């Protein structure tokens, strides 16, 4: 049996076991298992998995410490080595659950920075906007992904940003650079940007909106930083990810 068939069988099995807690994230293009409000495991199936290599994974668990994080890394390697060539996602999930388990009554335990994220990105429920996404751009362990949305007012901009940041993986990225441009009721152009710590990135995205004549558009480029500096190449990736997202959303008057 080849990798594709094995993956299909494993996905059916995981869905039957975990139900709605196991799902595919259309934005991030990976599978998610929601352990609790404080812990999620994200799994990406690679062409080599399971016969010739493990799947890729990331996790979100702000309440755990460094020792627990290292345990997850080492235990996942041990499980892969023990079951090499076989499906292992169920074993990974069970081990992850053991490590990140939060006893009842300890819900007030927060990692450093968790309160800040919750306060900054808390958004009203039931807010939906139509967002289009670019394919990820990878360079030296950094990943860039663009997100674009049609807007007509500042309220739309905030709905757009908050909808994206409700995704935990996006919220914990190194940078979420924003630029927007729209005409208000007086037919005047309203525009601005937010570098989100990446100096000059926001102004470049705003310049791109002008070049593409995207007058009722907002764009965010998410960057997950892998620890390797890539210099000015990052600005090329910011612009390309934004451009692709704007094209996907049909928000550019120029190609």
PDB file of C-alpha atoms in Angstrom:
ATOM      1  CA  UNK A   1       0.000   0.000   0.000  1.00  0.00           C
ATOM      2  CA  UNK A   2       1.382   3.429  -0.924  1.00  0.00           C
ATOM      3  CA  UNK A   3       1.604   6.571   1.214  1.00  0.00           C
ATOM      4  CA  UNK A   4      -1.545   8.141  -0.202  1.00  0.00           C
ATOM      5  CA  UNK A   5      -3.702   5.119   0.628  1.00  0.00           C
ATOM      6  CA  UNK A   6      -2.211   4.840   4.104  1.00  0.00           C
ATOM      7  CA  UNK A   7      -2.858   8.532   4.734  1.00  0.00           C
ATOM      8  CA  UNK A   8      -6.464   8.229   3.555  1.00  0.00           C
ATOM      9  CA  UNK A   9      -7.092   5.308   5.897  1.00  0.00           C
ATOM     10  CA  UNK A  10      -5.475   7.099   8.825  1.00  0.00           C
ATOM     11  CA  UNK A  11      -7.509  10.273   8.259  1.00  0.00           C
ATOM     12  CA  UNK A  12     -10.760   8.302   8.236  1.00  0.00           C
ATOM     13  CA  UNK A  13      -9.736   6.587  11.460  1.00  0.00           C
ATOM     14  CA  UNK A  14      -8.777   9.849  13.193  1.00  0.00           C
ATOM     15  CA  UNK A  15     -12.028  11.507  12.168  1.00  0.00           C
ATOM     16  CA  UNK A  16     -14.034   8.614  13.586  1.00  0.00           C
ATOM     17  CA  UNK A  17     -12.085   8.744  16.869  1.00  0.00           C
ATOM     18  CA  UNK A  18     -11.929  12.493  17.497  1.00  0.00           C
ATOM     19  CA  UNK A  19     -14.937  13.787  15.564  1.00  0.00           C
ATOM     20  CA  UNK A  20     -15.135  17.571  15.225  1.00  0.00           C
ATOM     21  CA  UNK A  21     -12.005  18.050  17.345  1.00  0.00           C
ATOM     22  CA  UNK A  22      -9.997  16.762  14.354  1.00  0.00           C
ATOM     23  CA  UNK A  23     -10.370  18.930  11.260  1.00  0.00           C
ATOM     24  CA  UNK A  24      -8.597  20.383   8.234  1.00  0.00           C
ATOM     25  CA  UNK A  25      -7.621  24.067   8.396  1.00  0.00           C
ATOM     26  CA  UNK A  26      -8.191  25.552   4.936  1.00  0.00           C
ATOM     27  CA  UNK A  27      -6.077  28.624   5.723  1.00  0.00           C
ATOM     28  CA  UNK A  28      -2.976  26.874   7.012  1.00  0.00           C
ATOM     29  CA  UNK A  29      -3.359  23.745   4.853  1.00  0.00           C
ATOM     30  CA  UNK A  30      -2.840  21.373   7.766  1.00  0.00           C
ATOM     31  CA  UNK A  31      -4.801  19.156  10.134  1.00  0.00           C
ATOM     32  CA  UNK A  32      -5.683  20.322  13.632  1.00  0.00           C
ATOM     33  CA  UNK A  33      -6.513  18.380  16.768  1.00  0.00           C
ATOM     34  CA  UNK A  34      -8.037  20.569  19.441  1.00  0.00           C
ATOM     35  CA  UNK A  35      -7.133  19.166  22.852  1.00  0.00           C
ATOM     36  CA  UNK A  36      -8.604  22.024  24.880  1.00  0.00           C
ATOM     37  CA  UNK A  37      -9.001  25.793  24.788  1.00  0.00           C
ATOM     38  CA  UNK A  38      -5.315  25.932  25.757  1.00  0.00           C
ATOM     39  CA  UNK A  39      -3.753  23.326  23.472  1.00  0.00           C
ATOM     40  CA  UNK A  40      -3.781  22.423  19.781  1.00  0.00           C
ATOM     41  CA  UNK A  41      -1.553  20.188  17.663  1.00  0.00           C
ATOM     42  CA  UNK A  42      -1.118  20.976  13.952  1.00  0.00           C
ATOM     43  CA  UNK A  43      -0.055  18.200  11.570  1.00  0.00           C
ATOM     44  CA  UNK A  44       1.006  18.502   7.930  1.00  0.00           C
ATOM     45  CA  UNK A  45       1.083  15.317   5.874  1.00  0.00           C
ATOM     46  CA  UNK A  46       4.162  15.095   3.657  1.00  0.00           C
ATOM     47  CA  UNK A  47       4.460  12.978   0.482  1.00  0.00           C
ATOM     48  CA  UNK A  48       6.971  10.733   2.321  1.00  0.00           C
ATOM     49  CA  UNK A  49       4.665   9.932   5.247  1.00  0.00           C
ATOM     50  CA  UNK A  50       4.356   7.289   6.620  1.00  0.00           C
ATOM     51  CA  UNK A  51       6.584   4.868   4.722  1.00  0.00           C
ATOM     52  CA  UNK A  52       9.649   7.087   4.315  1.00  0.00           C
ATOM     53  CA  UNK A  53       9.408   9.860   6.886  1.00  0.00           C
ATOM     54  CA  UNK A  54       7.339  11.485   9.641  1.00  0.00           C
ATOM     55  CA  UNK A  55       4.685  14.167   9.154  1.00  0.00           C
ATOM     56  CA  UNK A  56       5.503  17.773  10.017  1.00  0.00           C
ATOM     57  CA  UNK A  57       3.992  19.243  13.148  1.00  0.00           C
ATOM     58  CA  UNK A  58       3.665  22.362  15.266  1.00  0.00           C
ATOM     59  CA  UNK A  59       1.730  22.950  18.443  1.00  0.00           C
ATOM     60  CA  UNK A  60       0.131  25.702  20.489  1.00  0.00           C
ATOM     61  CA  UNK A  61       0.167  25.306  24.268  1.00  0.00           C
ATOM     62  CA  UNK A  62       1.097  28.595  25.980  1.00  0.00           C
ATOM     63  CA  UNK A  63       0.715  27.190  29.499  1.00  0.00           C
ATOM     64  CA  UNK A  64       3.470  24.565  29.285  1.00  0.00           C
ATOM     65  CA  UNK A  65       7.111  25.127  30.223  1.00  0.00           C
ATOM     66  CA  UNK A  66      10.375  24.457  28.387  1.00  0.00           C
ATOM     67  CA  UNK A  67      10.802  21.016  29.942  1.00  0.00           C
ATOM     68  CA  UNK A  68       7.377  19.958  28.700  1.00  0.00           C
ATOM     69  CA  UNK A  69       8.078  21.337  25.228  1.00  0.00           C
ATOM     70  CA  UNK A  70      11.328  19.394  25.018  1.00  0.00           C
ATOM     71  CA  UNK A  71       9.516  16.277  26.161  1.00  0.00           C
ATOM     72  CA  UNK A  72       7.063  16.615  23.276  1.00  0.00           C
ATOM     73  CA  UNK A  73       9.926  16.931  20.788  1.00  0.00           C
ATOM     74  CA  UNK A  74      11.836  13.922  22.122  1.00  0.00           C
ATOM     75  CA  UNK A  75       8.763  11.741  22.628  1.00  0.00           C
ATOM     76  CA  UNK A  76       7.561  12.388  19.084  1.00  0.00           C
ATOM     77  CA  UNK A  77      10.958  11.329  17.749  1.00  0.00           C
ATOM     78  CA  UNK A  78      10.872   8.183  19.901  1.00  0.00           C
ATOM     79  CA  UNK A  79       7.394   7.293  18.651  1.00  0.00           C
ATOM     80  CA  UNK A  80       8.461   7.767  15.040  1.00  0.00           C
ATOM     81  CA  UNK A  81      11.537   5.586  15.511  1.00  0.00           C
ATOM     82  CA  UNK A  82       9.499   2.885  17.239  1.00  0.00           C
ATOM     83  CA  UNK A  83       6.782   2.771  14.562  1.00  0.00           C
ATOM     84  CA  UNK A  84       8.871   3.764  11.539  1.00  0.00           C
ATOM     85  CA  UNK A  85       6.949   3.159   8.324  1.00  0.00           C
ATOM     86  CA  UNK A  86       3.575   3.048  10.090  1.00  0.00           C
ATOM     87  CA  UNK A  87       0.921   5.711  10.793  1.00  0.00           C
ATOM     88  CA  UNK A  88       1.784   7.498  14.048  1.00  0.00           C
ATOM     89  CA  UNK A  89      -0.500  10.523  14.336  1.00  0.00           C
ATOM     90  CA  UNK A  90      -2.809   8.859  16.868  1.00  0.00           C
ATOM     91  CA  UNK A  91       0.191   8.031  19.088  1.00  0.00           C
ATOM     92  CA  UNK A  92       1.459  11.604  18.762  1.00  0.00           C
ATOM     93  CA  UNK A  93      -1.928  12.996  19.742  1.00  0.00           C
ATOM     94  CA  UNK A  94      -2.180  10.764  22.805  1.00  0.00           C
ATOM     95  CA  UNK A  95       1.326  11.681  23.949  1.00  0.00           C
ATOM     96  CA  UNK A  96       0.658  15.373  23.330  1.00  0.00           C
ATOM     97  CA  UNK A  97      -2.520  15.144  25.433  1.00  0.00           C
ATOM     98  CA  UNK A  98      -0.568  13.586  28.297  1.00  0.00           C
ATOM     99  CA  UNK A  99       2.069  16.317  28.321  1.00  0.00           C
ATOM    100  CA  UNK A 100      -0.179  19.361  27.961  1.00  0.00           C
ATOM    101  CA  UNK A 101      -3.032  18.171  30.175  1.00  0.00           C
ATOM    102  CA  UNK A 102      -4.350  21.006  32.373  1.00  0.00           C
ATOM    103  CA  UNK A 103      -6.026  19.766  35.586  1.00  0.00           C
ATOM    104  CA  UNK A 104      -9.421  21.215  36.458  1.00  0.00           C
ATOM    105  CA  UNK A 105      -9.136  24.386  38.492  1.00  0.00           C
ATOM    106  CA  UNK A 106      -5.864  25.431  36.875  1.00  0.00           C
ATOM    107  CA  UNK A 107      -7.419  27.409  34.041  1.00  0.00           C
ATOM    108  CA  UNK A 108      -5.851  30.586  35.384  1.00  0.00           C
ATOM    109  CA  UNK A 109      -2.374  29.335  34.516  1.00  0.00           C
ATOM    110  CA  UNK A 110      -0.994  31.440  31.649  1.00  0.00           C
ATOM    111  CA  UNK A 111       2.322  31.552  29.900  1.00  0.00           C
ATOM    112  CA  UNK A 112       4.171  34.835  29.681  1.00  0.00           C
ATOM    113  CA  UNK A 113       2.541  36.930  26.979  1.00  0.00           C
ATOM    114  CA  UNK A 114      -0.701  34.925  26.844  1.00  0.00           C
ATOM    115  CA  UNK A 115      -2.764  37.699  28.451  1.00  0.00           C
ATOM    116  CA  UNK A 116      -1.407  40.259  25.997  1.00  0.00           C
ATOM    117  CA  UNK A 117      -2.365  38.143  23.002  1.00  0.00           C
ATOM    118  CA  UNK A 118      -5.877  37.501  24.314  1.00  0.00           C
ATOM    119  CA  UNK A 119      -6.442  41.183  25.046  1.00  0.00           C
ATOM    120  CA  UNK A 120      -5.077  42.490  21.790  1.00  0.00           C
ATOM    121  CA  UNK A 121      -6.814  40.022  19.524  1.00  0.00           C
ATOM    122  CA  UNK A 122     -10.138  39.443  21.245  1.00  0.00           C
ATOM    123  CA  UNK A 123     -12.863  39.956  18.654  1.00  0.00           C
ATOM    124  CA  UNK A 124     -16.629  39.893  18.652  1.00  0.00           C
ATOM    125  CA  UNK A 125     -18.209  36.525  17.973  1.00  0.00           C
ATOM    126  CA  UNK A 126     -20.047  35.668  14.762  1.00  0.00           C
ATOM    127  CA  UNK A 127     -18.011  38.119  12.664  1.00  0.00           C
ATOM    128  CA  UNK A 128     -17.340  36.740   9.202  1.00  0.00           C
ATOM    129  CA  UNK A 129     -15.580  38.351   6.276  1.00  0.00           C
ATOM    130  CA  UNK A 130     -14.545  36.846   2.974  1.00  0.00           C
ATOM    131  CA  UNK A 131     -10.786  36.397   3.076  1.00  0.00           C
ATOM    132  CA  UNK A 132      -8.575  34.962   0.358  1.00  0.00           C
ATOM    133  CA  UNK A 133      -5.139  33.502   1.010  1.00  0.00           C
ATOM    134  CA  UNK A 134      -1.950  33.072  -0.995  1.00  0.00           C
ATOM    135  CA  UNK A 135       0.079  29.900  -1.062  1.00  0.00           C
ATOM    136  CA  UNK A 136       2.902  29.986   1.513  1.00  0.00           C
ATOM    137  CA  UNK A 137       6.337  31.223   0.432  1.00  0.00           C
ATOM    138  CA  UNK A 138       9.221  29.457   2.186  1.00  0.00           C
ATOM    139  CA  UNK A 139      12.776  30.752   2.477  1.00  0.00           C
ATOM    140  CA  UNK A 140      15.404  29.610   4.984  1.00  0.00           C
ATOM    141  CA  UNK A 141      12.924  28.486   7.641  1.00  0.00           C
ATOM    142  CA  UNK A 142      10.768  31.606   7.306  1.00  0.00           C
ATOM    143  CA  UNK A 143       7.276  31.250   5.852  1.00  0.00           C
ATOM    144  CA  UNK A 144       5.234  34.112   4.395  1.00  0.00           C
ATOM    145  CA  UNK A 145       1.523  33.944   3.607  1.00  0.00           C
ATOM    146  CA  UNK A 146      -0.708  36.717   2.313  1.00  0.00           C
ATOM    147  CA  UNK A 147      -4.358  37.308   3.227  1.00  0.00           C
ATOM    148  CA  UNK A 148      -6.617  39.816   1.462  1.00  0.00           C
ATOM    149  CA  UNK A 149     -10.131  41.150   1.956  1.00  0.00           C
ATOM    150  CA  UNK A 150     -12.428  43.685   0.290  1.00  0.00           C
ATOM    151  CA  UNK A 151     -13.202  46.600   2.640  1.00  0.00           C
ATOM    152  CA  UNK A 152     -15.140  49.875   2.676  1.00  0.00           C
ATOM    153  CA  UNK A 153     -14.556  51.248   6.191  1.00  0.00           C
ATOM    154  CA  UNK A 154     -12.358  50.918   9.279  1.00  0.00           C
ATOM    155  CA  UNK A 155     -14.807  48.482  10.825  1.00  0.00           C
ATOM    156  CA  UNK A 156     -14.132  46.138   7.906  1.00  0.00           C
ATOM    157  CA  UNK A 157     -10.391  46.440   8.517  1.00  0.00           C
ATOM    158  CA  UNK A 158     -10.770  45.432  12.164  1.00  0.00           C
ATOM    159  CA  UNK A 159     -13.093  42.547  11.299  1.00  0.00           C
ATOM    160  CA  UNK A 160     -10.541  41.351   8.765  1.00  0.00           C
ATOM    161  CA  UNK A 161      -7.635  41.496  11.194  1.00  0.00           C
ATOM    162  CA  UNK A 162      -9.557  39.973  14.096  1.00  0.00           C
ATOM    163  CA  UNK A 163     -10.907  37.152  11.950  1.00  0.00           C
ATOM    164  CA  UNK A 164      -7.376  36.181  10.958  1.00  0.00           C
ATOM    165  CA  UNK A 165      -5.962  36.502  14.454  1.00  0.00           C
ATOM    166  CA  UNK A 166      -8.645  34.189  15.790  1.00  0.00           C
ATOM    167  CA  UNK A 167      -6.482  31.506  14.176  1.00  0.00           C
ATOM    168  CA  UNK A 168      -3.946  30.656  16.879  1.00  0.00           C
ATOM    169  CA  UNK A 169      -1.174  29.795  14.452  1.00  0.00           C
ATOM    170  CA  UNK A 170      -1.493  33.173  12.739  1.00  0.00           C
ATOM    171  CA  UNK A 171      -1.791  35.007  16.060  1.00  0.00           C
ATOM    172  CA  UNK A 172       1.489  33.596  17.351  1.00  0.00           C
ATOM    173  CA  UNK A 173       3.453  34.314  14.160  1.00  0.00           C
ATOM    174  CA  UNK A 174       6.442  36.647  14.411  1.00  0.00           C
ATOM    175  CA  UNK A 175       4.784  39.385  12.326  1.00  0.00           C
ATOM    176  CA  UNK A 176       1.348  40.116  10.861  1.00  0.00           C
ATOM    177  CA  UNK A 177       1.965  43.166   8.679  1.00  0.00           C
ATOM    178  CA  UNK A 178      -1.132  45.104   7.624  1.00  0.00           C
ATOM    179  CA  UNK A 179      -1.897  47.681   4.942  1.00  0.00           C
ATOM    180  CA  UNK A 180      -5.249  49.001   3.803  1.00  0.00           C
ATOM    181  CA  UNK A 181      -6.705  51.545   1.416  1.00  0.00           C
ATOM    182  CA  UNK A 182     -10.342  52.520   0.795  1.00  0.00           C
ATOM    183  CA  UNK A 183     -12.582  55.430  -0.205  1.00  0.00           C
ATOM    184  CA  UNK A 184     -14.802  56.826   2.533  1.00  0.00           C
ATOM    185  CA  UNK A 185     -18.297  58.265   2.090  1.00  0.00           C
ATOM    186  CA  UNK A 186     -16.787  61.598   1.069  1.00  0.00           C
ATOM    187  CA  UNK A 187     -14.883  59.780  -1.718  1.00  0.00           C
ATOM    188  CA  UNK A 188     -11.579  60.541   0.007  1.00  0.00           C
ATOM    189  CA  UNK A 189      -8.832  57.936   0.194  1.00  0.00           C
ATOM    190  CA  UNK A 190      -8.229  56.530   3.685  1.00  0.00           C
ATOM    191  CA  UNK A 191      -5.022  54.527   3.984  1.00  0.00           C
ATOM    192  CA  UNK A 192      -2.558  53.351   6.599  1.00  0.00           C
ATOM    193  CA  UNK A 193      -0.376  50.427   7.620  1.00  0.00           C
ATOM    194  CA  UNK A 194       0.895  48.546  10.659  1.00  0.00           C
ATOM    195  CA  UNK A 195       4.443  47.174  10.572  1.00  0.00           C
ATOM    196  CA  UNK A 196       3.786  44.865  13.552  1.00  0.00           C
ATOM    197  CA  UNK A 197       7.461  45.077  14.449  1.00  0.00           C
ATOM    198  CA  UNK A 198       8.806  44.543  10.916  1.00  0.00           C
ATOM    199  CA  UNK A 199      10.195  47.983  10.089  1.00  0.00           C
ATOM    200  CA  UNK A 200       9.329  49.292   6.601  1.00  0.00           C
ATOM    201  CA  UNK A 201       7.236  46.238   5.699  1.00  0.00           C
ATOM    202  CA  UNK A 202       3.875  47.950   6.161  1.00  0.00           C
ATOM    203  CA  UNK A 203       4.748  51.003   4.091  1.00  0.00           C
ATOM    204  CA  UNK A 204       5.912  48.720   1.281  1.00  0.00           C
ATOM    205  CA  UNK A 205       2.604  46.858   1.322  1.00  0.00           C
ATOM    206  CA  UNK A 206       0.715  50.143   1.173  1.00  0.00           C
ATOM    207  CA  UNK A 207       2.847  51.196  -1.797  1.00  0.00           C
ATOM    208  CA  UNK A 208       1.930  47.898  -3.457  1.00  0.00           C
ATOM    209  CA  UNK A 209      -1.776  48.632  -2.965  1.00  0.00           C
ATOM    210  CA  UNK A 210      -1.296  51.956  -4.737  1.00  0.00           C
ATOM    211  CA  UNK A 211       0.614  50.387  -7.627  1.00  0.00           C
ATOM    212  CA  UNK A 212      -2.056  47.715  -8.078  1.00  0.00           C
ATOM    213  CA  UNK A 213      -4.808  50.352  -7.813  1.00  0.00           C
ATOM    214  CA  UNK A 214      -6.453  48.336  -5.054  1.00  0.00           C
ATOM    215  CA  UNK A 215      -8.599  51.109  -3.593  1.00  0.00           C
ATOM    216  CA  UNK A 216     -10.944  49.067  -1.401  1.00  0.00           C
ATOM    217  CA  UNK A 217      -8.596  46.423  -0.104  1.00  0.00           C
ATOM    218  CA  UNK A 218      -6.820  45.309   3.025  1.00  0.00           C
ATOM    219  CA  UNK A 219      -3.924  42.897   3.058  1.00  0.00           C
ATOM    220  CA  UNK A 220      -2.038  41.162   5.840  1.00  0.00           C
ATOM    221  CA  UNK A 221       1.129  39.166   5.348  1.00  0.00           C
ATOM    222  CA  UNK A 222       1.955  36.692   8.078  1.00  0.00           C
ATOM    223  CA  UNK A 223       5.571  35.770   8.677  1.00  0.00           C
ATOM    224  CA  UNK A 224       6.598  32.773  10.724  1.00  0.00           C
ATOM    225  CA  UNK A 225      10.265  33.283  11.568  1.00  0.00           C
ATOM    226  CA  UNK A 226      12.470  30.208  11.681  1.00  0.00           C
ATOM    227  CA  UNK A 227      15.505  31.735  13.370  1.00  0.00           C
ATOM    228  CA  UNK A 228      17.578  32.490  10.262  1.00  0.00           C
ATOM    229  CA  UNK A 229      17.877  36.110   9.120  1.00  0.00           C
ATOM    230  CA  UNK A 230      17.235  36.535   5.396  1.00  0.00           C
ATOM    231  CA  UNK A 231      17.999  40.241   5.045  1.00  0.00           C
ATOM    232  CA  UNK A 232      16.204  42.353   2.470  1.00  0.00           C
ATOM    233  CA  UNK A 233      14.847  39.236   0.740  1.00  0.00           C
ATOM    234  CA  UNK A 234      12.054  39.307   3.303  1.00  0.00           C
ATOM    235  CA  UNK A 235      10.570  42.416   1.693  1.00  0.00           C
ATOM    236  CA  UNK A 236      10.405  40.651  -1.661  1.00  0.00           C
ATOM    237  CA  UNK A 237       8.469  37.825  -0.018  1.00  0.00           C
ATOM    238  CA  UNK A 238       6.137  40.210   1.816  1.00  0.00           C
ATOM    239  CA  UNK A 239       5.260  41.921  -1.466  1.00  0.00           C
ATOM    240  CA  UNK A 240       4.858  38.700  -3.426  1.00  0.00           C
ATOM    241  CA  UNK A 241       2.645  37.074  -0.782  1.00  0.00           C
ATOM    242  CA  UNK A 242       0.500  40.218  -0.653  1.00  0.00           C
ATOM    243  CA  UNK A 243       0.267  40.447  -4.442  1.00  0.00           C
ATOM    244  CA  UNK A 244      -0.822  36.819  -4.766  1.00  0.00           C
ATOM    245  CA  UNK A 245      -3.487  37.227  -2.086  1.00  0.00           C
ATOM    246  CA  UNK A 246      -4.835  40.390  -3.729  1.00  0.00           C
ATOM    247  CA  UNK A 247      -5.029  38.635  -7.082  1.00  0.00           C
ATOM    248  CA  UNK A 248      -6.769  35.666  -5.477  1.00  0.00           C
ATOM    249  CA  UNK A 249      -9.329  38.072  -3.984  1.00  0.00           C
ATOM    250  CA  UNK A 250      -9.737  39.879  -7.324  1.00  0.00           C
ATOM    251  CA  UNK A 251      -8.749  43.150  -5.664  1.00  0.00           C
ATOM    252  CA  UNK A 252      -6.075  44.274  -8.098  1.00  0.00           C
ATOM    253  CA  UNK A 253      -6.826  46.357 -11.171  1.00  0.00           C
ATOM    254  CA  UNK A 254      -3.398  45.502 -12.517  1.00  0.00           C
ATOM    255  CA  UNK A 255      -1.700  42.119 -12.816  1.00  0.00           C
TER     256      UNK A 255
END
